Coordinates of C-alpha atoms and ligand atoms in Angstrom, one line a residue:
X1 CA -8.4 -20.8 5.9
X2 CA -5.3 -19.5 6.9
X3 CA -4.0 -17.9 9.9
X4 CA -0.9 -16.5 12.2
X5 CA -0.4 -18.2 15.3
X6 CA 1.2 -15.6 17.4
X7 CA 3.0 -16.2 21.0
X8 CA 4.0 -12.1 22.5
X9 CA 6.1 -11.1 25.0
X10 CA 9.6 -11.6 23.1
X11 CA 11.9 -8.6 22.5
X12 CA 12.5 -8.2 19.1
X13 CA 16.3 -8.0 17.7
X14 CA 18.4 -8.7 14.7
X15 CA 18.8 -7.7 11.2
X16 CA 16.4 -7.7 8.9
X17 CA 16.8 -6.6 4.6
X18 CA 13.9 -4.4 3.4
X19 CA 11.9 -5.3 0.3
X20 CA 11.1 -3.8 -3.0
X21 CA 7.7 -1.2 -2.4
X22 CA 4.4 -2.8 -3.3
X23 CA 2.9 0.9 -3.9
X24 CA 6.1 1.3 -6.1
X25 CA 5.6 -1.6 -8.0
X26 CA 2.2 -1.6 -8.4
X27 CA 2.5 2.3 -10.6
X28 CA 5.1 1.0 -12.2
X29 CA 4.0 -2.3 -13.6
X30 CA 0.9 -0.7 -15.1
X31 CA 3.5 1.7 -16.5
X32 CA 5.2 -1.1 -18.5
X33 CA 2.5 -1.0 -20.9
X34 CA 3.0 3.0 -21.5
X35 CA 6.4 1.7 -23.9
X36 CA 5.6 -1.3 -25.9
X37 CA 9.1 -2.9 -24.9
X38 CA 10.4 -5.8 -23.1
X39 CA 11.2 -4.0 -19.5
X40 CA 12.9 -6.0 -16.5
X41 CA 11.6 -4.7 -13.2
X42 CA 13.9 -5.8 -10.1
X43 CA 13.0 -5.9 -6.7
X44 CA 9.4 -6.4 -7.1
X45 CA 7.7 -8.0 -4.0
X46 CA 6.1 -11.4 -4.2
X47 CA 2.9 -10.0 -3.0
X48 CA -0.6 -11.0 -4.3
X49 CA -1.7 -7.4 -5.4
X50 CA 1.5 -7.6 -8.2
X51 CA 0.2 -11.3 -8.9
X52 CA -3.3 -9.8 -9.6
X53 CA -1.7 -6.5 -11.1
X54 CA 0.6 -9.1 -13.6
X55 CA -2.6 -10.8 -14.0
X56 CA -4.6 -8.0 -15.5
X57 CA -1.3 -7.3 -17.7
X58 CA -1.7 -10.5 -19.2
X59 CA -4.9 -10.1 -19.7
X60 CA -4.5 -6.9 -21.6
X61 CA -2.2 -9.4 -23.9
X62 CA 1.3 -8.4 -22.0
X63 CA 3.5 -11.2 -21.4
X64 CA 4.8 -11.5 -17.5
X65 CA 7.0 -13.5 -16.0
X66 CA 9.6 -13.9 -13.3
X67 CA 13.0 -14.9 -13.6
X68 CA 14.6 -14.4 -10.2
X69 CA 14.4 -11.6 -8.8
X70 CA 13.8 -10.0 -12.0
X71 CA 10.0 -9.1 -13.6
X72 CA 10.4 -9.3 -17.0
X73 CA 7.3 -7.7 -19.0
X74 CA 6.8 -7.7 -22.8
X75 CA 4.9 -5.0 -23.3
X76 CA 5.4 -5.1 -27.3
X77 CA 1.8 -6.5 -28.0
X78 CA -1.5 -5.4 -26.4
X79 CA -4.9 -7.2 -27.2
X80 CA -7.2 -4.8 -25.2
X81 CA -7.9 -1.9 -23.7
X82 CA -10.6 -3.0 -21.2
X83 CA -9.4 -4.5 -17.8
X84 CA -11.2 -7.3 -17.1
X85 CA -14.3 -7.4 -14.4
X86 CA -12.7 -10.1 -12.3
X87 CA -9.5 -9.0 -11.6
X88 CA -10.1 -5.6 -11.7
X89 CA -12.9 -5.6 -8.2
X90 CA -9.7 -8.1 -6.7
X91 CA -7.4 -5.0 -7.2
X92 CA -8.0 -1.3 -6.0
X93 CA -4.8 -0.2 -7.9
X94 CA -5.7 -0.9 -11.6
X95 CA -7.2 2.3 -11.6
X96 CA -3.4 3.3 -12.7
X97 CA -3.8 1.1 -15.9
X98 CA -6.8 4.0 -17.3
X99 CA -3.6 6.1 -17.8
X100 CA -1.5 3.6 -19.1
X101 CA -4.0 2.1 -21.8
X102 CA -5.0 5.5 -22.8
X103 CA -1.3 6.8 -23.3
X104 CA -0.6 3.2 -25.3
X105 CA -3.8 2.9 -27.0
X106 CA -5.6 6.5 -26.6
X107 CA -8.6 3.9 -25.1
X108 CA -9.2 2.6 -21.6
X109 CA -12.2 0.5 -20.0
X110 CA -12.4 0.0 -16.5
X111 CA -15.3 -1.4 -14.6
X112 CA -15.9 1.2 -11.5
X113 CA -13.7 0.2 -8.6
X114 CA -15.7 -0.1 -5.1
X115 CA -15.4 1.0 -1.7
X116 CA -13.0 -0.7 0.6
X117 CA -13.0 -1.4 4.2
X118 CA -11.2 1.9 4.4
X119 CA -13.2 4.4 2.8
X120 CA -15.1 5.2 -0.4
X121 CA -12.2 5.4 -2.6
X122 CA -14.0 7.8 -5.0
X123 CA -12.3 8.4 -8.1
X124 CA -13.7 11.7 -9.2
X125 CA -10.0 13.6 -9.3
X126 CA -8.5 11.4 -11.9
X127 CA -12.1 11.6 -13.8
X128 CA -11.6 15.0 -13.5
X129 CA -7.9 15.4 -14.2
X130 CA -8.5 13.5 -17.3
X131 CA -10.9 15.4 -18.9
X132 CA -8.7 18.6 -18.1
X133 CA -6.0 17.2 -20.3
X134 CA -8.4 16.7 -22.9
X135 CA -9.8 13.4 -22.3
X136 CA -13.4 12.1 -23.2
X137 CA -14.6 10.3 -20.1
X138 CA -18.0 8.8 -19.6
X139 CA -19.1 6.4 -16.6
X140 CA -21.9 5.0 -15.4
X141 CA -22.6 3.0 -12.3
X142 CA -20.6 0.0 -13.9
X143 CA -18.0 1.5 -15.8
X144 CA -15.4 3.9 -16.6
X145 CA -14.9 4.2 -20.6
X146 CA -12.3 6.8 -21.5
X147 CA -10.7 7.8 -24.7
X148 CA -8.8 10.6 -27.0
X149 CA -5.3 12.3 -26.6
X150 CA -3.9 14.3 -24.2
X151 CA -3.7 18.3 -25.4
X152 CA -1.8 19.8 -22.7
X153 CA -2.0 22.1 -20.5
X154 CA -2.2 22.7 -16.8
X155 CA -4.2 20.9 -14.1
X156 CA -4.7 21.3 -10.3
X157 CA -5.4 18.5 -8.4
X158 CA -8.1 19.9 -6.0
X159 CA -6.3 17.1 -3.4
X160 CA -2.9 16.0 -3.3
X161 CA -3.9 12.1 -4.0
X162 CA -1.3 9.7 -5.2
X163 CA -3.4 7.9 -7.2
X164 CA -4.7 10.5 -9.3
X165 CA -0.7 12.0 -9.6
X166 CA 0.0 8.9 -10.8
X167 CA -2.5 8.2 -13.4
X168 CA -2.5 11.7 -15.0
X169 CA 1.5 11.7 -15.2
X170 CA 1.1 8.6 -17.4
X171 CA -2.4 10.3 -19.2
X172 CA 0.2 13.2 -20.3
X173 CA 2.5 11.5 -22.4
X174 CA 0.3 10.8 -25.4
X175 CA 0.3 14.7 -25.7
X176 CA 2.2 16.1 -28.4
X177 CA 3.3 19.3 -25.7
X178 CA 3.7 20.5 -22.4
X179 CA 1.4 19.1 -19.5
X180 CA 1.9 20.7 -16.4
X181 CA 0.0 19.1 -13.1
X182 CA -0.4 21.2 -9.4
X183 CA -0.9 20.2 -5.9
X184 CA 0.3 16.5 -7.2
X185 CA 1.0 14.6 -4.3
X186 CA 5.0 14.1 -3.1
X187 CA 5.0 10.1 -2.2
X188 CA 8.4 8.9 -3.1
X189 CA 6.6 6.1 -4.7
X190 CA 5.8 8.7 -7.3
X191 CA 9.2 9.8 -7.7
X192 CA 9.9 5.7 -8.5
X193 CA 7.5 5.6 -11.0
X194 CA 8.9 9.1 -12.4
X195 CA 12.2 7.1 -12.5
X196 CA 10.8 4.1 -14.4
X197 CA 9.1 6.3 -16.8
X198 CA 12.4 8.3 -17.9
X199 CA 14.2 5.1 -17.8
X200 CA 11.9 4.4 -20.9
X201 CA 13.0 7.9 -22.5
X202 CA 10.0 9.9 -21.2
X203 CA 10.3 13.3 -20.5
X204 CA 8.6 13.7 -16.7
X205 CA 10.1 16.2 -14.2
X206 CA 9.4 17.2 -10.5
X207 CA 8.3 14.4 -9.1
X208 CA 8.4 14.5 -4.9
X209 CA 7.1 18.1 -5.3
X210 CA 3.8 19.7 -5.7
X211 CA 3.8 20.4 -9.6
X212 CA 5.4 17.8 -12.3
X213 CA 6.1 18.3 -15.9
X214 CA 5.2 16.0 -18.8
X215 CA 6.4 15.9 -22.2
X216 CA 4.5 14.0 -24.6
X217 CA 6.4 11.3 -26.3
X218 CA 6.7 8.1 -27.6
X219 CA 9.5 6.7 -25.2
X220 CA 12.8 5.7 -26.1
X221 CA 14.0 2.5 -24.4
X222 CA 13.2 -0.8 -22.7
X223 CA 13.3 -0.1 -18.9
X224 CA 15.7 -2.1 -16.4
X225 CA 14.3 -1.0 -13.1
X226 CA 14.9 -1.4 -9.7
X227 CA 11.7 -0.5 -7.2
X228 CA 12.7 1.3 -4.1
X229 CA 12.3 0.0 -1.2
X230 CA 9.1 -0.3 0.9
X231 CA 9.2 2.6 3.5
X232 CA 5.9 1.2 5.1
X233 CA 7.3 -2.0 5.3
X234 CA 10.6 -0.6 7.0
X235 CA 8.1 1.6 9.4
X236 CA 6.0 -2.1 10.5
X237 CA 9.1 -3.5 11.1
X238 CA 10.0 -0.6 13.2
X239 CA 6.9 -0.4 15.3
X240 CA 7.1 -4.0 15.9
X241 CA 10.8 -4.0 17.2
X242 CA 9.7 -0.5 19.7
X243 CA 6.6 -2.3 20.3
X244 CA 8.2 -5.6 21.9
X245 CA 11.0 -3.4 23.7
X246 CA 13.6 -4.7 21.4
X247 CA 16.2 -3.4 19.4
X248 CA 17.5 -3.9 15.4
X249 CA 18.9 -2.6 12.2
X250 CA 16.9 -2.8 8.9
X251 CA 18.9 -2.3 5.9
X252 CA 18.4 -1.3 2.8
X253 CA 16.5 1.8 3.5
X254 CA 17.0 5.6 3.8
X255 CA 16.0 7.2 6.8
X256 CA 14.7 9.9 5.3
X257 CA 11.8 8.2 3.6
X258 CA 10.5 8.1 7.3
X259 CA 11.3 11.4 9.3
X260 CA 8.1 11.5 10.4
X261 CA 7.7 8.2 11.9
X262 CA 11.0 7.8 13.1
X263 CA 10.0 11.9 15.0
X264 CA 7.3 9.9 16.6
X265 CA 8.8 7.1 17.2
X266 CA 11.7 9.1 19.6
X267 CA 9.0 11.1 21.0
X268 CA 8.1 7.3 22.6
X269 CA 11.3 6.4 23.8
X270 CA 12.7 4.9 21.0
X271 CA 16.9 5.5 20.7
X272 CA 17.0 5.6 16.6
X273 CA 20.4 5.8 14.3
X274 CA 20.1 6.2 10.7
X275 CA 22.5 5.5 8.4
X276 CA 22.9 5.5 4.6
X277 CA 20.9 2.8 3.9
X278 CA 19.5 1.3 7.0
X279 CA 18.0 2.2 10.2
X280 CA 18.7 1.1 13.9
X281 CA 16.3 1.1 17.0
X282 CA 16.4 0.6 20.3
X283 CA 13.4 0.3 22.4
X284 CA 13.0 2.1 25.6
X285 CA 11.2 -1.0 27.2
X286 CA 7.9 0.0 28.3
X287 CA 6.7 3.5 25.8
X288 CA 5.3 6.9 26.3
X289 CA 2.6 8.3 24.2
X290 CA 3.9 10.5 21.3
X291 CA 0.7 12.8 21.9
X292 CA -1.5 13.3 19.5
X293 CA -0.3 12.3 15.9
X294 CA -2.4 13.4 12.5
X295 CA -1.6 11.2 9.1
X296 CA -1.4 13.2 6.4
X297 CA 0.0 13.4 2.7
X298 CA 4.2 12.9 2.7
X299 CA 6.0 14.5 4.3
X300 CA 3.5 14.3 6.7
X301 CA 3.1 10.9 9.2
X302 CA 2.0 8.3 6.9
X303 CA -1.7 7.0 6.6
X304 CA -0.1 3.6 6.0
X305 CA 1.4 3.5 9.5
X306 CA -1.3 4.5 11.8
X307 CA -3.3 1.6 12.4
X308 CA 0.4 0.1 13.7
X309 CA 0.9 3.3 15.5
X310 CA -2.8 2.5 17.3
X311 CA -0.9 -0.6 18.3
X312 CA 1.8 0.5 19.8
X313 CA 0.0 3.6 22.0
X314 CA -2.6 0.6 23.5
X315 CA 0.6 0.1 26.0
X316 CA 2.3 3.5 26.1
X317 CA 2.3 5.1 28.9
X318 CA -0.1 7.9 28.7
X319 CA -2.9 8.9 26.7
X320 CA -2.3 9.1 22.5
X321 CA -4.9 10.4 20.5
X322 CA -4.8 9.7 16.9
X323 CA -6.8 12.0 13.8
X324 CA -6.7 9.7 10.7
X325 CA -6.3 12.7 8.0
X326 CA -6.6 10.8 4.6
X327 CA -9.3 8.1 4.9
X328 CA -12.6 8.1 6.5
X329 CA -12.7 4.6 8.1
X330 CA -9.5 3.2 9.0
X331 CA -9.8 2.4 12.2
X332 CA -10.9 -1.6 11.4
X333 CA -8.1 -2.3 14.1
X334 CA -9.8 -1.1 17.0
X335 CA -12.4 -3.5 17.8
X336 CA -9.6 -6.0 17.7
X337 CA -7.4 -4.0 19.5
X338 CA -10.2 -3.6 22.5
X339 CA -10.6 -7.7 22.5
X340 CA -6.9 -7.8 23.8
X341 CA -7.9 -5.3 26.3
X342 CA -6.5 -1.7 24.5
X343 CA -8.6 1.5 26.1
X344 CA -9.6 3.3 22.4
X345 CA -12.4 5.3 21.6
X346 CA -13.4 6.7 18.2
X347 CA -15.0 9.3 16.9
X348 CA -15.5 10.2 12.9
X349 CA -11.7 10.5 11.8
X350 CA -10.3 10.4 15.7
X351 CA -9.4 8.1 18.0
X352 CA -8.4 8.6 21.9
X353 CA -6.2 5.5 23.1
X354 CA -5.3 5.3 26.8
X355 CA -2.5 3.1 27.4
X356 CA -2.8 0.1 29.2
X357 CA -0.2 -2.1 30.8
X358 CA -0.4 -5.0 28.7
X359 CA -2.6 -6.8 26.1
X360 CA -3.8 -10.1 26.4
X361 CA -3.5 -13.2 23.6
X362 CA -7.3 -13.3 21.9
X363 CA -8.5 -14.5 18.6
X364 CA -8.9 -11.7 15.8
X365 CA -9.5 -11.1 12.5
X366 CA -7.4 -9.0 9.4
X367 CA -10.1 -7.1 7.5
X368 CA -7.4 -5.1 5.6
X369 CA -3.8 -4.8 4.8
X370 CA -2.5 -2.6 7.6
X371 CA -5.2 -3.3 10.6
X372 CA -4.0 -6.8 9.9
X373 CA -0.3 -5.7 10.5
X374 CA -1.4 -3.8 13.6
X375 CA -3.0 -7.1 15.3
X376 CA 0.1 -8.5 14.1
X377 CA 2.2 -6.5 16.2
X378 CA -0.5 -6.6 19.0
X379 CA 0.3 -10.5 19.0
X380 CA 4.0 -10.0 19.5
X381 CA 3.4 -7.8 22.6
X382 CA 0.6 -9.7 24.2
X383 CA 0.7 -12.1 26.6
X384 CA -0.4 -15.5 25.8
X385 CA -1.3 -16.7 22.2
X386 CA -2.7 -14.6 19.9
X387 CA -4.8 -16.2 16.6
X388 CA -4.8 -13.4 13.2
X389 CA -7.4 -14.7 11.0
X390 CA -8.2 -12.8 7.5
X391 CA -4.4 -13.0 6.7
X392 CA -5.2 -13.0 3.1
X393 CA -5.5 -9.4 3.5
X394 CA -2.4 -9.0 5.2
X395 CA -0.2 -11.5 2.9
X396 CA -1.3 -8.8 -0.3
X397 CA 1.2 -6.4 0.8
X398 CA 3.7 -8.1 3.4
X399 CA 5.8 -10.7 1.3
X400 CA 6.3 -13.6 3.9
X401 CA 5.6 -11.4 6.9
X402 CA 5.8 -14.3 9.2
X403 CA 9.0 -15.6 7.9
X404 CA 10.3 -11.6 8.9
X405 CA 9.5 -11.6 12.1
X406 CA 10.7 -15.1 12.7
X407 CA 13.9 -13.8 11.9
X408 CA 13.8 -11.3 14.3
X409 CA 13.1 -13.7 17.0
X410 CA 9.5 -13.4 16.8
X411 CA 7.3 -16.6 17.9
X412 CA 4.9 -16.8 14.6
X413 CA 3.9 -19.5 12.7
X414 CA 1.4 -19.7 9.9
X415 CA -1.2 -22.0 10.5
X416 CA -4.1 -23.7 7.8
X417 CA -7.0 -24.8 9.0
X418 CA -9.3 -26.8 6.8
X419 CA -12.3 -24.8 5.1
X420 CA -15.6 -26.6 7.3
X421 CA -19.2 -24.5 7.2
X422 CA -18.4 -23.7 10.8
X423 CA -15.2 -22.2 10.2
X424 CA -16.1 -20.1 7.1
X425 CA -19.5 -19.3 9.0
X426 CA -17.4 -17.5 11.7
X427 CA -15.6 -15.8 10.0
X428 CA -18.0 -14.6 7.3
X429 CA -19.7 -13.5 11.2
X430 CA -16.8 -11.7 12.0
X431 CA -16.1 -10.1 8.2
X432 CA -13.5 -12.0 8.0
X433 CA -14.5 -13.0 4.1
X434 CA -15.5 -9.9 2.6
X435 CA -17.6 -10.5 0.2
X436 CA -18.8 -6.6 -0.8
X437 CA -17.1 -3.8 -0.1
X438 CA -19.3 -0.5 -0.1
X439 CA -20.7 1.0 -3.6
X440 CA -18.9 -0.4 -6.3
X441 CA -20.4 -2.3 -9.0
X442 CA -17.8 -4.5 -8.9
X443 CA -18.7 -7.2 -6.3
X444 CA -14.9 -6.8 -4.9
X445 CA -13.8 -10.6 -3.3
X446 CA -11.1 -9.4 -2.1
X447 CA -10.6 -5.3 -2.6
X448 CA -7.2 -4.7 -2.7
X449 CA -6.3 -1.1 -1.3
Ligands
LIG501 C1 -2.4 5.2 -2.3 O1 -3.8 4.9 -2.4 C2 -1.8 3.9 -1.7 N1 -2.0 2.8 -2.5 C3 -2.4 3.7 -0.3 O2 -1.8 2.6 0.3 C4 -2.2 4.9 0.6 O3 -2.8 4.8 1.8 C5 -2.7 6.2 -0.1 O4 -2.1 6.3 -1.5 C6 -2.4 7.5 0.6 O5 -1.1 7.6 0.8 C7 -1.2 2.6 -3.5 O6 -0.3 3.4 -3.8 C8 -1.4 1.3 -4.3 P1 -5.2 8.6 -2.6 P2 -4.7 5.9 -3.3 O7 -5.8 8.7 -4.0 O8 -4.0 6.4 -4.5 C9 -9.5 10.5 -1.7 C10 -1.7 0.6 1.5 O9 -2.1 0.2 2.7 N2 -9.6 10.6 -3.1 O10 -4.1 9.5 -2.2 O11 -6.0 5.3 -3.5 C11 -9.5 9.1 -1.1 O12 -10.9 8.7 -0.9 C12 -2.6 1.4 0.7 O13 -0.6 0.3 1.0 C13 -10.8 11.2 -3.6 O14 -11.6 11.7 -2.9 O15 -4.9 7.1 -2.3 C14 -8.8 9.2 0.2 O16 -9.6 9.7 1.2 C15 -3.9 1.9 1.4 N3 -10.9 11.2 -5.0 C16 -7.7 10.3 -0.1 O17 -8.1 11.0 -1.3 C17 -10.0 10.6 -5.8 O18 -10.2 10.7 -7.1 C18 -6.3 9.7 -0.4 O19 -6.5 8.8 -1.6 C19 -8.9 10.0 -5.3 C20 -8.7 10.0 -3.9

């Protein structure tokens, strides 16, 4: 078992080089099989949901392999269209491969993806969306089985959800015409995979607004892609220099990817500068609360930062309250939070947080990506030592987190502590291990979100 070792109460500063997006990459390598092509993807993060997502491309008889800092994916053969059991309950995301497979091989077998510790993670849009463009769809409890070519036509999304965008873009190139798809949500990860996709010689416009245009097609060209950078990484990174009254420039990314968060960010105090590429903060030492902050879909205040936003108003000065928009259970964090002494209570999709003046070093444990990042930060501005167990969860979409916020100054180490009943009984205790997540069919080790 793995875990950070975490000693707060260190200002954060420095420099620090933001990496290639994971929910960029993770479109865009299912993508790769919509050309049958060799395609060299840069900037990819080495994160273990594109190690499961190259996986289930080899699997589907793709050839992966890194050379540098350079994905290079041969696409040319495919042996299947069905995405295998195992890997597919170990990663969330493969749901983008149904419109991948079905634009490649007008097929496309998936095995129901399950709940997650964050919600339900239903997939009745893209069902939907699917059979608008013509689609023959039938599932069961266990499966997903899809098939047929896309005819055209227009689609509303009855909820802007990225996922969904994303897999019905790719469903609408087999079509022969015009596919036109409404209330699409405006992620710039979407506009990245839009940019992959017409690096190959598709035809897909208006990505980043509500309605995008596909023109069926074969595809052109062999992609040579570079992923944008990870806003949500940038945004951690952020939160954990405000939280520790610190100050530092990240480079290599755009300010405006995060207006929103950097708006809330100076409502606490925070002195921010954004450049071209990169970003500078200085911390105002001890913060106020922003208020009361709603996620929502981009533009709005990202769902992907809030459990590090819950963080950071545990020690503002005031009282913060928080209404998680996009996902009905993503408040994991708090109970955590509370065992370092944060002030939170939740109800439904809100949470009230009254600051306190500091947070104490305990033991607690990751049970997804960003609650982990969130205890993360809470170790940095605790006092005392702070243990993050469950890191596997956390290590899916942070590549070397640790070795990040070293560089800033940051006293973390990652520890290993060797498997014994007691140790994996405790944790299983605390849900450290998941071992089922929800509904799904597919017993999910590790969902991946
Ligand atoms: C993507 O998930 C991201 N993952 C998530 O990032 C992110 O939180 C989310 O978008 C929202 O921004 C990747 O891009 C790999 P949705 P996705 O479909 O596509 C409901 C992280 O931490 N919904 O926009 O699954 C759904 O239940 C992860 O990096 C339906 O009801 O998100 C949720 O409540 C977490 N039916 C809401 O929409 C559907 O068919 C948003 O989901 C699809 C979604």
């Amino acid at each position: 078992m793995e875990s950070y070792h975490i000693r707060g109460g260190t200002p954060l500063h420095g420099e620090y080089q933001v990496k290639g997006a994971k929910n960029a990459a993770l479109p865009i390598l299912a993508a790769a099989l919509c050309r049958g092509g060799i395609h060299e993807i840069y900037g990819c993060p080495e994160i273990g949901d594109a190690s499961v997502m190259m996986n289930i491309l080899r699997a589907l008889g793709a050839d992966c392999r890194r050379e540098g800092n350079c994905l290079v994916v041969d696409s040319r053969q495919l042996t299947s269209a069905a995405v295998p059991h195992s890997l597919m309950s170990m990663l969330r995301s493969s749901v983008f491969l149904m419109g991948s497979l079905l634009m490649r091989t007008g097929e496309a077998v998936i095995c129901r993806p399950g709940g997650c510790n964050i919600g339900s993670r239903p997939i009745d849009i893209h069902i939907d969306g699917l059979r608008h463009l013509g689609y023959t769809v039938t599932e069961d409890a266990e499966k997903v089985v899809c098939s047929g070519r896309c005819r055209g036509g227009k689609y509303v999304l009855p909820y802007p959800s990225v996922g969904a965008t994303e897999n019905l873009m790719m469903a609408a190139l087999s079509g022969e015409g015009l596919t036109v798809l409404e209330n699409c949500a405006m992620e710039p990860e979407i506009m990245d995979l839009q940019g992959f996709l017409r690096n190959c010689g598709f035809h897909v416009y208006g990505a980043g607004t509500g309605t995008i245009a596909v023109l069926g097609g074969k595809g052109t060209s062999d992609a040579m892609y570079f992923i944008m950078e990870d806003r949500i990484e940038a945004a951690t990174y952020l939160m954990a220099l405000a939280g520790t009254g610190g100050e530092g420039m990240l480079t290599g990314v755009r300010g405006g990817l995060l207006g929103s968060v950097l708006q809330v960010l100076e409502n606490m105090g925070c002195r921010i500068r954004s450049f071209q590429d990169r970003i500078e903060l200085v911390s105002s030492g001890r913060l106020r609360s922003p208020g009361t902050v709603s996620t929502a879909p981009y533009p709005g205040f990202p769902t992907d930062c809030q459990p590090q936003l819950m963080t950071l108003a545990a020690c503002a000065a005031g009282e913060t309250q928080i209404c998680e928009g996009v996902f009905e259970n993503r408040f994991t964090h708090k109970k955590e939070l509370m065992k370092m002494g944060a002030n939170i209570e939740t109800c439904g999709k809100n949470a009230i947080i009254k600051g306190v003046d500091g947070l104490q070093g305990a033991e607690v444990c990751a049970r997804d990506l960003r609650g982990g990042a969130a205890l993360v930060l809470a170790g940095l501005m605790a006092e005392k030592e702070t243990v993050v167990t469950g890191i596997q969860h956390i290590e899916r979409g942070y590549e070397e987190l640790e070795k990040g916020l070293r560089q800033l100054g940051g006293n973390i180490e990652k520890k290993s502590e060797r498997k014994t009943e007691k140790t994996e009984e405790s944790a299983a205790e605390a849900g450290c291990i998941s071992t089922d997540h929800g509904s799904g069919s597919c017993v999910s080790v590790l969902p991946h979100v």
